mmCIF file of C-alpha atoms and ligand atoms in Angstrom:
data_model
loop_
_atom_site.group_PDB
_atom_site.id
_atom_site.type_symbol
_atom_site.label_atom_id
_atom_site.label_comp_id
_atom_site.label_asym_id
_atom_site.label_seq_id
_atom_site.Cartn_x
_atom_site.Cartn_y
_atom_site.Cartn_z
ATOM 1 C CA UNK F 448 0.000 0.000 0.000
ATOM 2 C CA UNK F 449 1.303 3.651 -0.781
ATOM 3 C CA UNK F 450 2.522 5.671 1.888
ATOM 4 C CA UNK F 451 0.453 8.852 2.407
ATOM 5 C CA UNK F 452 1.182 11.601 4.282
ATOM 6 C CA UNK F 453 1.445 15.723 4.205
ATOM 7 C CA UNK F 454 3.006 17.226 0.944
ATOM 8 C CA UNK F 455 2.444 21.168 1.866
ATOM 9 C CA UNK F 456 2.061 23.026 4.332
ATOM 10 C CA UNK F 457 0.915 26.563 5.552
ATOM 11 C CA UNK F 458 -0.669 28.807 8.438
ATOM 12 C CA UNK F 459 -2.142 32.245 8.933
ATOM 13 C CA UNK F 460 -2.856 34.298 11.811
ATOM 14 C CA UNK F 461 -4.446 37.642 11.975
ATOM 15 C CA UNK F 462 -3.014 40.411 12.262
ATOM 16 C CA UNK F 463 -4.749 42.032 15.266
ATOM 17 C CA UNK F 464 -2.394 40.919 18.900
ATOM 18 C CA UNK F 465 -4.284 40.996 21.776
ATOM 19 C CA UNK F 466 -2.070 40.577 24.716
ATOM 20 C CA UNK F 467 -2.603 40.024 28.156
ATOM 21 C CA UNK F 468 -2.560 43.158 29.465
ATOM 22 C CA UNK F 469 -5.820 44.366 26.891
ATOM 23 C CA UNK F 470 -7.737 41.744 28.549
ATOM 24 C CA UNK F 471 -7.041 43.164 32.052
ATOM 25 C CA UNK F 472 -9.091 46.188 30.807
ATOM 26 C CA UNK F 473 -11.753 43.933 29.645
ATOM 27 C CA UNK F 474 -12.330 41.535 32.608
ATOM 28 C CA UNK F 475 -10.635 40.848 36.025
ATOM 29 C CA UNK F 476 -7.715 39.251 35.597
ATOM 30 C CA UNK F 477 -4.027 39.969 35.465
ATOM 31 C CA UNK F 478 -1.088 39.142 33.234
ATOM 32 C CA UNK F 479 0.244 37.253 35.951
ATOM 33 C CA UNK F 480 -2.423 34.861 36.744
ATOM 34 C CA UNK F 481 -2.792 34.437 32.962
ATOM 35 C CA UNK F 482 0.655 33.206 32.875
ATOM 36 C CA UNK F 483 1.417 31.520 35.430
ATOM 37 C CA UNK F 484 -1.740 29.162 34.780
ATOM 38 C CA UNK F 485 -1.781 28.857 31.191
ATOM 39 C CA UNK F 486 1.501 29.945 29.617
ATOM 40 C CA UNK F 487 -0.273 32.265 27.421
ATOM 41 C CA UNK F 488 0.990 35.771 26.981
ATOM 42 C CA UNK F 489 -0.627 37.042 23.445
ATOM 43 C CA UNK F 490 -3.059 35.787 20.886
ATOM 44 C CA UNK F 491 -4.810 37.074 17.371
ATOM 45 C CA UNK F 492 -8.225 38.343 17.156
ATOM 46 C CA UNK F 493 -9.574 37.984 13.215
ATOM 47 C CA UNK F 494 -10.753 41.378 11.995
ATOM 48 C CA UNK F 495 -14.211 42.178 11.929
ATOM 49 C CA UNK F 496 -14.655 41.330 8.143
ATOM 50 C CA UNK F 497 -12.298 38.062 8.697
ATOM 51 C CA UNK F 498 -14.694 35.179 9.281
ATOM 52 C CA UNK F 499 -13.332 31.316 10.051
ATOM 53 C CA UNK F 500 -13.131 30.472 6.074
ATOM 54 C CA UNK F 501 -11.233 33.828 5.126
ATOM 55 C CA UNK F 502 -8.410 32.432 7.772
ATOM 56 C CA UNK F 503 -8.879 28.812 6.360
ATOM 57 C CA UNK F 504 -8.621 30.505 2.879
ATOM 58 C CA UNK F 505 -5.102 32.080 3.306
ATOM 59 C CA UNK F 506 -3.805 28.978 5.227
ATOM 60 C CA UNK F 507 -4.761 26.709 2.228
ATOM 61 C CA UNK F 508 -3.334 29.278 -0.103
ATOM 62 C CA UNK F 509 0.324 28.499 1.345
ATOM 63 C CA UNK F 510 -0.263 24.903 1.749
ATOM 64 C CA UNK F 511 -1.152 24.261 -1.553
ATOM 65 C CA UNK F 512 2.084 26.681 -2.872
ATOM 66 C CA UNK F 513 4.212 24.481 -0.355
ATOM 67 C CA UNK F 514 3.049 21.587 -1.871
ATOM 68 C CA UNK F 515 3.925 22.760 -5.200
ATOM 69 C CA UNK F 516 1.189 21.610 -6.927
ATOM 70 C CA UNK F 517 -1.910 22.728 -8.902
ATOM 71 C CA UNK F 518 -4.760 23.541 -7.304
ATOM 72 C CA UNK F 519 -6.630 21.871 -9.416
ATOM 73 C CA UNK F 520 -4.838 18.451 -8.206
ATOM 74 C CA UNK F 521 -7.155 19.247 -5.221
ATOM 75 C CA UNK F 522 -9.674 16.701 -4.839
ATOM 76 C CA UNK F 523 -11.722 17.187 -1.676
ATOM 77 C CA UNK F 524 -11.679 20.063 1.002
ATOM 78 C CA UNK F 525 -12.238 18.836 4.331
ATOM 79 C CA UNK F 526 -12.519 21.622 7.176
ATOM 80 C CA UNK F 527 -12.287 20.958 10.867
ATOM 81 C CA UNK F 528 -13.528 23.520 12.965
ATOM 82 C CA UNK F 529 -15.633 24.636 16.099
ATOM 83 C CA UNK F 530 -16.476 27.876 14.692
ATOM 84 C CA UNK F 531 -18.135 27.301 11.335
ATOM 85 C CA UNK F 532 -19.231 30.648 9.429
ATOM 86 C CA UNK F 533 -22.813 29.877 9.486
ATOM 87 C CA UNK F 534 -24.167 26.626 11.329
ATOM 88 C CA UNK F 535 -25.832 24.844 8.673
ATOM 89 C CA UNK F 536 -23.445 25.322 6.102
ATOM 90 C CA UNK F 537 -20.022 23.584 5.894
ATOM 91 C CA UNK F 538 -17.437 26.031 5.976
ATOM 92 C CA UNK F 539 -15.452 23.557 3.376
ATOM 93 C CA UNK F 540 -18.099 24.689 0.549
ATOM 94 C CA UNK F 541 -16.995 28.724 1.258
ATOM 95 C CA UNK F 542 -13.322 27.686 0.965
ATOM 96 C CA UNK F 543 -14.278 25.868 -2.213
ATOM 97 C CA UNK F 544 -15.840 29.020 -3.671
ATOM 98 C CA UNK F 545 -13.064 30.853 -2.036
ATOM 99 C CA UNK F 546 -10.779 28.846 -4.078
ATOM 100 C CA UNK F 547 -12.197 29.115 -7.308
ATOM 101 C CA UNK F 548 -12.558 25.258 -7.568
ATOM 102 C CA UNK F 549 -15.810 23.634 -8.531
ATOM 103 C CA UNK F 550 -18.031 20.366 -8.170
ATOM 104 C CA UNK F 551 -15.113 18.712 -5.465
ATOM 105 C CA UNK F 552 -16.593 17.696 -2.547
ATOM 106 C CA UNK F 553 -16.353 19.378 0.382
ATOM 107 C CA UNK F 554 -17.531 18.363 4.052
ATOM 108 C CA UNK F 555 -16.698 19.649 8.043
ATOM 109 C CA UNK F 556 -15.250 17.275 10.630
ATOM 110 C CA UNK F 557 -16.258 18.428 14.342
ATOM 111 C CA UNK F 558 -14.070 17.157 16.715
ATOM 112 C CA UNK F 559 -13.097 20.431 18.322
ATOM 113 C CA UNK F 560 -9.928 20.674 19.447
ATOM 114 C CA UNK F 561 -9.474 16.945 18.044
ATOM 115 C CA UNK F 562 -10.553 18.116 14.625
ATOM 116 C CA UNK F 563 -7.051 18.756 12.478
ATOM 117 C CA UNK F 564 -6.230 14.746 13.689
ATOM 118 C CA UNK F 565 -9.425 13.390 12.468
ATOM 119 C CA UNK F 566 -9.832 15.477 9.455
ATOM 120 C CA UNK F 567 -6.016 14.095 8.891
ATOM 121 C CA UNK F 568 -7.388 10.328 9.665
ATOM 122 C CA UNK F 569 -10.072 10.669 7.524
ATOM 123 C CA UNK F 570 -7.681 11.763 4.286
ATOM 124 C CA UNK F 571 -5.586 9.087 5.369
ATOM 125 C CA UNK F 572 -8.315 6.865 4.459
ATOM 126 C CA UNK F 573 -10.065 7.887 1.727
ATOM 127 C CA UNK F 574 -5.946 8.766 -0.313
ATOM 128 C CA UNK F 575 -4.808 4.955 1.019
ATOM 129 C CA UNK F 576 -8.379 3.599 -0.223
ATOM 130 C CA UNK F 577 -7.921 5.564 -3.815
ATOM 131 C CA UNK F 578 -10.896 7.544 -3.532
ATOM 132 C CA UNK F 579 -9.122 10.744 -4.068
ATOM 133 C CA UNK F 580 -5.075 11.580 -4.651
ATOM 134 C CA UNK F 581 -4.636 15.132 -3.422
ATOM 135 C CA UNK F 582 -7.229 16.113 0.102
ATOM 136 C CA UNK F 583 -6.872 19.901 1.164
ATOM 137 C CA UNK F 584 -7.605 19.073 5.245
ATOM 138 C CA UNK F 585 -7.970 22.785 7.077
ATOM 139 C CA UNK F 586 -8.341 23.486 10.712
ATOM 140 C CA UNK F 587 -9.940 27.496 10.951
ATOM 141 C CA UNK F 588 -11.172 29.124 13.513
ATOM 142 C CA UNK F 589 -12.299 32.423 15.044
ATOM 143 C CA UNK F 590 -12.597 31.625 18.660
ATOM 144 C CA UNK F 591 -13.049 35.380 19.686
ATOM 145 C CA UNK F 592 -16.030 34.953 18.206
ATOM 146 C CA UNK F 593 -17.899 32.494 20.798
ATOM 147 C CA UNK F 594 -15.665 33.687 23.798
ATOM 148 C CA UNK F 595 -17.723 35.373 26.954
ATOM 149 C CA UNK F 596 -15.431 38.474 26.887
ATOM 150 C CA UNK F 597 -17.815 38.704 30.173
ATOM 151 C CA UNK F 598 -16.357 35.633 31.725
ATOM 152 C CA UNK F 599 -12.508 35.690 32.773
ATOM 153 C CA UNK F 600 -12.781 31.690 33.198
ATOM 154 C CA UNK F 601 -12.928 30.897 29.095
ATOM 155 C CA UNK F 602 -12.258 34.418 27.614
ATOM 156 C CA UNK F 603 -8.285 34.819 28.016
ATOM 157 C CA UNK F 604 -7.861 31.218 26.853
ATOM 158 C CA UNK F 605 -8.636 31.360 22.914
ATOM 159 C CA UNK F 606 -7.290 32.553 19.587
ATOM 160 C CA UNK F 607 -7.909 32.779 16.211
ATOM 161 C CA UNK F 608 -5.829 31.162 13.349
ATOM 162 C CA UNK F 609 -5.854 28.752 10.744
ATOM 163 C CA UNK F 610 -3.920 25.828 9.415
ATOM 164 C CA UNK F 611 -3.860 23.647 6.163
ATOM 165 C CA UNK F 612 -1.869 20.490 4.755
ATOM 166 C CA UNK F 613 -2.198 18.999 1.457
ATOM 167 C CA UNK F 614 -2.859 15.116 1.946
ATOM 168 C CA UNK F 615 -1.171 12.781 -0.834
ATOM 169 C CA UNK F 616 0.704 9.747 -1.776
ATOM 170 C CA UNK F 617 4.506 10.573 -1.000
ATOM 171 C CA UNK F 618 7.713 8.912 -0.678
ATOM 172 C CA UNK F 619 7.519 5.033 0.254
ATOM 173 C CA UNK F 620 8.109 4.656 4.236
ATOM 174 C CA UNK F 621 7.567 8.301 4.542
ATOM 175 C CA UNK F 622 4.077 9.994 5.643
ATOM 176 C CA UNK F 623 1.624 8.894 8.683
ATOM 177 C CA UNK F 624 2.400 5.510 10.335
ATOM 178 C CA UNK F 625 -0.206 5.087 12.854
ATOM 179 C CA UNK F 626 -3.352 6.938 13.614
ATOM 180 C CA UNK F 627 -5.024 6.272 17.664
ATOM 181 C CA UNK F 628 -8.638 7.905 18.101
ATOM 182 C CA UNK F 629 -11.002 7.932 20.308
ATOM 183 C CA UNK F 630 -13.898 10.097 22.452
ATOM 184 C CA UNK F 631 -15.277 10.087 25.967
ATOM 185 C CA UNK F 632 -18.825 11.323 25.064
ATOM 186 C CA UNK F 633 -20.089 13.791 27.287
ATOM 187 C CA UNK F 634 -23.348 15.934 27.999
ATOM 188 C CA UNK F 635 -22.303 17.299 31.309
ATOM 189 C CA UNK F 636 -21.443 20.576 30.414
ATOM 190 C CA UNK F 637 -17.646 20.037 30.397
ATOM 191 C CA UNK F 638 -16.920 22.009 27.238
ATOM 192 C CA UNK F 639 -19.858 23.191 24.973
ATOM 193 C CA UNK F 640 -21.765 26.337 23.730
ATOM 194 C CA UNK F 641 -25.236 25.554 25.648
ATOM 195 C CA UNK F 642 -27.675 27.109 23.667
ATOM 196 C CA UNK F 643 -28.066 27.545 19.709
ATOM 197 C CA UNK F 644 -28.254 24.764 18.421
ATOM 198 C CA UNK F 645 -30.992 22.180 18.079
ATOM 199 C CA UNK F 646 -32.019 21.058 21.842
ATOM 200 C CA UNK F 647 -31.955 24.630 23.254
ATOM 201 C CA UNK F 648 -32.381 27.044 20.007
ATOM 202 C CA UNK F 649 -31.363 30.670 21.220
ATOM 203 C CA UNK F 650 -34.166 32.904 22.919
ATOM 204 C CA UNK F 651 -34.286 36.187 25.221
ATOM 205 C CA UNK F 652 -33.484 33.794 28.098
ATOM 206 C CA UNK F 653 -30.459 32.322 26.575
ATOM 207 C CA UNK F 654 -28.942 35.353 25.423
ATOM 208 C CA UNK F 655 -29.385 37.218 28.576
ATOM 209 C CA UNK F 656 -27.276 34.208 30.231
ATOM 210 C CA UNK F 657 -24.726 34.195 27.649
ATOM 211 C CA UNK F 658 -25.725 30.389 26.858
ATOM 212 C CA UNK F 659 -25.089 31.393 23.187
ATOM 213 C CA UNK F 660 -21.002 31.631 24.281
ATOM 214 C CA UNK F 661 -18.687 28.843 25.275
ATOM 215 C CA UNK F 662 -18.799 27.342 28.809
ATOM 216 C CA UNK F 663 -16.069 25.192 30.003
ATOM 217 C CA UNK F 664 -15.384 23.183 33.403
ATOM 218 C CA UNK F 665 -11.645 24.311 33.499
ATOM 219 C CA UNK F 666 -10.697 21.534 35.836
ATOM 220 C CA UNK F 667 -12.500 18.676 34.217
ATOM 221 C CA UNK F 668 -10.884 19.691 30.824
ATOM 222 C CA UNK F 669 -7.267 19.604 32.478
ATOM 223 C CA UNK F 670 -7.664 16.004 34.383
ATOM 224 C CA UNK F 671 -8.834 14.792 30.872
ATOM 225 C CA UNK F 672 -6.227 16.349 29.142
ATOM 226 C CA UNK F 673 -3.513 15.614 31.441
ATOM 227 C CA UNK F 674 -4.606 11.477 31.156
ATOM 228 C CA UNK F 675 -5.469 11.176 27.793
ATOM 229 C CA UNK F 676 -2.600 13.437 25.711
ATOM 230 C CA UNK F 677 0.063 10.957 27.265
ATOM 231 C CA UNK F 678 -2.282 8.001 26.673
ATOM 232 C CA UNK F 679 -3.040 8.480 23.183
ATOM 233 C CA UNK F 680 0.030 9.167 21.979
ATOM 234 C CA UNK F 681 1.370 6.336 22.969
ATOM 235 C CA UNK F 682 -1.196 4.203 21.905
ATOM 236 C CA UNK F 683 0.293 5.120 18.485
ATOM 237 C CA UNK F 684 3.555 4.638 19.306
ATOM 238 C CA UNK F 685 2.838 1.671 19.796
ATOM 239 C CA UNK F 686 0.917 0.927 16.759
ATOM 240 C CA UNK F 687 3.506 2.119 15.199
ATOM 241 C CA UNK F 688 6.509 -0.203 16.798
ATOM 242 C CA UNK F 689 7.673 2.676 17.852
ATOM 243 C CA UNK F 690 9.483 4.147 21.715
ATOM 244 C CA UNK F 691 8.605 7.797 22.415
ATOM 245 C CA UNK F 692 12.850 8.152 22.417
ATOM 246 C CA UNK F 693 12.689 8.014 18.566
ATOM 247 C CA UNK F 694 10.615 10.987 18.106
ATOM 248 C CA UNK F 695 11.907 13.489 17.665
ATOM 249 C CA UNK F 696 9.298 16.163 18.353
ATOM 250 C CA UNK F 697 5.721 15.931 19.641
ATOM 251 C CA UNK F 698 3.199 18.594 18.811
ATOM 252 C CA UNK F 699 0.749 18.361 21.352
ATOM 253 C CA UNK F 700 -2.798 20.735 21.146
ATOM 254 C CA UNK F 701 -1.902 24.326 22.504
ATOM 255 C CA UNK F 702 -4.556 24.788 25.289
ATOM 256 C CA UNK F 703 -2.142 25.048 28.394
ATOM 257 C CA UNK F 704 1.254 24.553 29.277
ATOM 258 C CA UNK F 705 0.964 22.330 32.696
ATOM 259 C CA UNK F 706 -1.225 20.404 30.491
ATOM 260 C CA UNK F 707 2.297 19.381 28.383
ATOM 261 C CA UNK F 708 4.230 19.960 31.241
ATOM 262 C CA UNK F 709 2.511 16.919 32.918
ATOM 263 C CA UNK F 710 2.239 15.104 29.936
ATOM 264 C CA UNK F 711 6.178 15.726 29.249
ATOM 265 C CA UNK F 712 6.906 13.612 32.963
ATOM 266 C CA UNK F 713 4.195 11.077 32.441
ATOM 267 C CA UNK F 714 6.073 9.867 28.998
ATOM 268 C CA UNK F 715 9.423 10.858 30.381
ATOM 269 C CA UNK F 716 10.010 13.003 27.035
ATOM 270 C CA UNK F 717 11.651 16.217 27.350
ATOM 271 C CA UNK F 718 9.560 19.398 27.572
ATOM 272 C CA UNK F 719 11.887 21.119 25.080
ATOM 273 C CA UNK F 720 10.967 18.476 22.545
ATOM 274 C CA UNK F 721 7.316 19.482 23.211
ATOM 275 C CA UNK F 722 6.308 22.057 20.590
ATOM 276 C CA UNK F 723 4.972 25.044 22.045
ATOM 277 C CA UNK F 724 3.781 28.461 20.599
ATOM 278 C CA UNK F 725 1.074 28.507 22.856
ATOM 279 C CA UNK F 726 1.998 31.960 24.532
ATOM 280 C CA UNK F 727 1.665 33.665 21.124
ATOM 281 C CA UNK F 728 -1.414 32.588 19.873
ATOM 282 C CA UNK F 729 -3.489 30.633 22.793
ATOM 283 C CA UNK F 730 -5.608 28.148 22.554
ATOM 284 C CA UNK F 731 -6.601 28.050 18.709
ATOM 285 C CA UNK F 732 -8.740 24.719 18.829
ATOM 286 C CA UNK F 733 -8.874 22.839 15.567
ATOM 287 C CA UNK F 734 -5.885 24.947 14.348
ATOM 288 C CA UNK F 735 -3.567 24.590 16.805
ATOM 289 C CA UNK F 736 -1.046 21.855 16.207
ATOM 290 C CA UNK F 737 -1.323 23.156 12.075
ATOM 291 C CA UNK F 738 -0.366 26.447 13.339
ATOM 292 C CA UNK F 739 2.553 24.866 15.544
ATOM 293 C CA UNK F 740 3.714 22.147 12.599
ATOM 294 C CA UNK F 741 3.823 25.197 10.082
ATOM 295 C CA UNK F 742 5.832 27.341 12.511
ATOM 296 C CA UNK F 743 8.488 24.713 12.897
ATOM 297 C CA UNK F 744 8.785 23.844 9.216
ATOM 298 C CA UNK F 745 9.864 27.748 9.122
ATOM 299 C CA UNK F 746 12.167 27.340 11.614
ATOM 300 C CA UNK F 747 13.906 24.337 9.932
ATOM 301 C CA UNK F 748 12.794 22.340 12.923
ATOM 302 C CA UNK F 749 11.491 19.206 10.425
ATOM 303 C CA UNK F 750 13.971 17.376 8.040
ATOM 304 C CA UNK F 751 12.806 15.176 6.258
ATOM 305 C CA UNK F 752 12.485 11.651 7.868
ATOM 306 C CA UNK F 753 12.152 13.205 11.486
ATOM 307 C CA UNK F 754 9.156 11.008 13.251
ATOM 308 C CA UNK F 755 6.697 13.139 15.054
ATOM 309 C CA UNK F 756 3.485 12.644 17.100
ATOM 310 C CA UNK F 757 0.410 14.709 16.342
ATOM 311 C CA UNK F 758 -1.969 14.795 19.598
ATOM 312 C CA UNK F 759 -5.082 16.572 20.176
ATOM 313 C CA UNK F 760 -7.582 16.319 22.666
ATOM 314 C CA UNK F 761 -10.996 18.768 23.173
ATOM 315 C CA UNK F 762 -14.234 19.364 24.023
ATOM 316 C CA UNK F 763 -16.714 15.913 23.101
ATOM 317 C CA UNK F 764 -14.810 14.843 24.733
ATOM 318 C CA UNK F 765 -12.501 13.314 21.913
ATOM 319 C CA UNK F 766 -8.683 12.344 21.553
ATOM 320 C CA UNK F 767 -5.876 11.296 19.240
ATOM 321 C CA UNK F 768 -2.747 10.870 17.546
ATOM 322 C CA UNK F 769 -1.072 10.559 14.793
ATOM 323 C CA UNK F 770 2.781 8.883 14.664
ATOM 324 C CA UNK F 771 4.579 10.308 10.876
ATOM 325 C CA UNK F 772 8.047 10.633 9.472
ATOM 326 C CA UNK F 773 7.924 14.001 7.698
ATOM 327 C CA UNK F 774 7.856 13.539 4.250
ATOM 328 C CA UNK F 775 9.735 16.724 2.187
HETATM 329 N N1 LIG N 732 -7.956 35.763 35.938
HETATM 330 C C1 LIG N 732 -7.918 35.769 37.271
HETATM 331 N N2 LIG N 732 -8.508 34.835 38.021
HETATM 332 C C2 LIG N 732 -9.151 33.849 37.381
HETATM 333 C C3 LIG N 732 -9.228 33.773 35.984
HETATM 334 C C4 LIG N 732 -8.615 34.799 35.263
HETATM 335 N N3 LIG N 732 -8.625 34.841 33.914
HETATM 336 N N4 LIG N 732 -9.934 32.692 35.641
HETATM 337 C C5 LIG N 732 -10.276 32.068 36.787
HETATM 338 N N5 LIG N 732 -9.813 32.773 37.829
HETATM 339 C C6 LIG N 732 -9.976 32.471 39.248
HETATM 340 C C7 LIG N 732 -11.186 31.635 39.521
HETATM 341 O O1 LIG N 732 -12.339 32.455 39.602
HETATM 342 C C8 LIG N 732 -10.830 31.020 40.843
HETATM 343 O O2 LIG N 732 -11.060 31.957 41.855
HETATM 344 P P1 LIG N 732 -11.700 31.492 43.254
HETATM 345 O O3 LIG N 732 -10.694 30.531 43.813
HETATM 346 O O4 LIG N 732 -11.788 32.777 43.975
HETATM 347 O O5 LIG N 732 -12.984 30.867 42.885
HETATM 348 C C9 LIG N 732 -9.320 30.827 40.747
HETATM 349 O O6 LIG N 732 -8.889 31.688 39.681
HETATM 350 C C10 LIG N 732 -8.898 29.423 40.419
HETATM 351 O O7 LIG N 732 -9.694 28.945 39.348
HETATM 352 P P2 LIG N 732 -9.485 27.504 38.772
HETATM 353 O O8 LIG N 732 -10.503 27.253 37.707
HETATM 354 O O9 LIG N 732 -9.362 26.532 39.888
HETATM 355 O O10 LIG N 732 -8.042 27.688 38.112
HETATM 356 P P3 LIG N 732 -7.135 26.602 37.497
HETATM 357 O O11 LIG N 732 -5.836 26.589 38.143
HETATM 358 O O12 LIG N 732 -7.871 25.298 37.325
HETATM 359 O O13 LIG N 732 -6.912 27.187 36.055
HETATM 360 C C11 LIG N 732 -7.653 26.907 33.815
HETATM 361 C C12 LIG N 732 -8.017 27.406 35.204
HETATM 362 C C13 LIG N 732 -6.471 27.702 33.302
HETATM 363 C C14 LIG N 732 -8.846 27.104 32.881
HETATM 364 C C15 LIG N 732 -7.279 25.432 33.909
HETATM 365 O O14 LIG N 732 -8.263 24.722 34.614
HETATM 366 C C16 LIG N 732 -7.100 24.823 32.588
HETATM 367 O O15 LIG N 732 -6.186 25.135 31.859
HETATM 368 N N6 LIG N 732 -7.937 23.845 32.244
HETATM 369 C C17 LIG N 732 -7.808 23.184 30.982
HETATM 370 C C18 LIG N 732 -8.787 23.766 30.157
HETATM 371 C C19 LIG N 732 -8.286 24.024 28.817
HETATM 372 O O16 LIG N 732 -7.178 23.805 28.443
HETATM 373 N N7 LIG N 732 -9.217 24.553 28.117
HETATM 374 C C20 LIG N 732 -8.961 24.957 26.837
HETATM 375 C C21 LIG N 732 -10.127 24.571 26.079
HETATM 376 S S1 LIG N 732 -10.203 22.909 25.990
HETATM 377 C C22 LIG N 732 -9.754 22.544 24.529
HETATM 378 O O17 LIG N 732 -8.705 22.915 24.134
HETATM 379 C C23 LIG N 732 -10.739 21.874 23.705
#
């Protein structure tokens, strides 16, 4: 079977920095307490007129140049985000449009913060079962815009960004070797925007308790986190006859950095072979580890042949990992 794996890469952010010292005119909070308990010292707000496909747009834009091939070679977009433009409509179909391609198909993965590794696993699939050769997988989104800039518990966490890879056939040996997945479903209120969608549709009563913004059990998030990122990534380590001593990165999801600190002992792997951009850009859900993958390739931190873990975990509550050896 052909390897597959990621041809091209690219990233945007917006423009607009909003550090940690804005918020503290916004809400109570401090600089301090920001970063001592999440690691987080900046992140991007999208522009008013910037919705979640613009930033997917501009990511794929560079990951399709990286890739070096013709966008037409494209085909299927497949979008993984938490913050879709408008709710009934994939936010694939406006980065098709965006594109300038027509008739490929085009679908959204939810998995929240999980989404770039199963929109990855997905392509995976569908390029090693010949459905399609080249799979444009995004993860875009504009957290800002569900954050309770009321509540000091969720609103200093998040970012906005995007993050794209081309998905294709590449060099024999090279490209993912093991994908682990999984979910803990939940309806308990751990991580989830209550009201707006189809069990509590928004009303006067849900907007004047800000059940149409994202509410999150801080502590429950971090126990999960802090068991499952270790977990999972193993798990395909081990699929992959692999130790965690030949990686030589892992790019873990950037929601907090105890959450990778305590990951980093539990593996006994060292915390500056953790990637972490975290303080720049927050917690950028589906995006994050595309954001933190792209930012490395800049920094010549990838040769080809390195093998790196992928892991994700987020609100579901849903896991996983992906084991490669870069490809280019
Ligand atoms: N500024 C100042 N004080 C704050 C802030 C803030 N921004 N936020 C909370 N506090 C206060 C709380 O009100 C509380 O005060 P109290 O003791 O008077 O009640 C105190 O700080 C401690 O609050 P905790 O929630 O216990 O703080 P904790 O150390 O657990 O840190 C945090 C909170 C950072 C959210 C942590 O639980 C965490 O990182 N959890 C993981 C969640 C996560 O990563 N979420 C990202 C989204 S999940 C995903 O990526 C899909």
């Amino acid at each position: 079977m052909q390897s597959v794996g990621i041809k091209g890469l690219g990233y945007y952010v917006p423009e607009n920095i909003v550090t940690n010292f804005d918020l503290e005119k916004v809400v109570d909070t401090s600089d301090e307490w920001i970063r001592t308990r999440t690691g987080i010292e900046e992140r991007r707000f999208a522009a008013e007129d910037e919705a979640t496909s613009d930033l997917g747009y501009k990511a794929a834009i560079k990951a399709i140049e990286n890739a070096k091939i013709d966008i037409q070679e494209i085909g299927l977009i497949i979008v993984a985000t938490a913050t879709a433009d408008y709710l009934t409509q994939p936010t694939a179909c406006l980065i098709q449009k965006k594109l300038g391609l027509s008739k490929i198909p085009c679908f959204d993965v939810g998995a929240a913060c999980t989404g770039f590794i199963y929109a990855l696993t997905v392509a995976n699939s569908m390029i090693k079962t010949k459905l399609f050769k080249n799979i444009l997988v995004i993860g875009a989104e504009t957290l800002s815009r569900i954050a309770d800039m009321k509540d000091r518990n969720t609103c200093v966490l998040f970012g906005d960004g995007a993050a794209a890879a081309v998905v294709g056939n590449v060099e024999e040996g090279y490209g993912i070797l093991s994908v682990s997945i999984g979910a803990e479903g939940e309806d308990d209120m751990v991580l989830k925007i209550p009201a707006g969608g189809s069990k509590f549709p928004n009303n006067e009563r849900t907007i004047e308790n800000r059940e149409n913004f994202l509410k999150m059990n801080g502590q429950e998030v971090f126990k999960f986190a802090v068991k499952v990122l270790p977990k999972v990534t193993l798990e395909a380590l081990n699929q992959a006859e692999m130790k965690v001593d030949d990686l030589s990165m892992i790019f873990p999801h950037q929601a907090n950095l105890r959450i990778i600190e305590a990951a980093s002992k539990r593996i006994d792997f060292p915390l500056e072979k953790f990637y972490v951009n975290l303080n720049k850009y927050g917690n950028t859900s589906a995006a994050s580890i595309g954001i933190a993958l792209g930012e490395a390739l800049e920094k010549g931190l990838i040769k080809k042949g390195d093998n790196i873990a992928l892991t994700g975990f987020g609100g579901g509550l849903t896991y996983g990992s992906i084991v490669m050896k870069w490809a280019y």
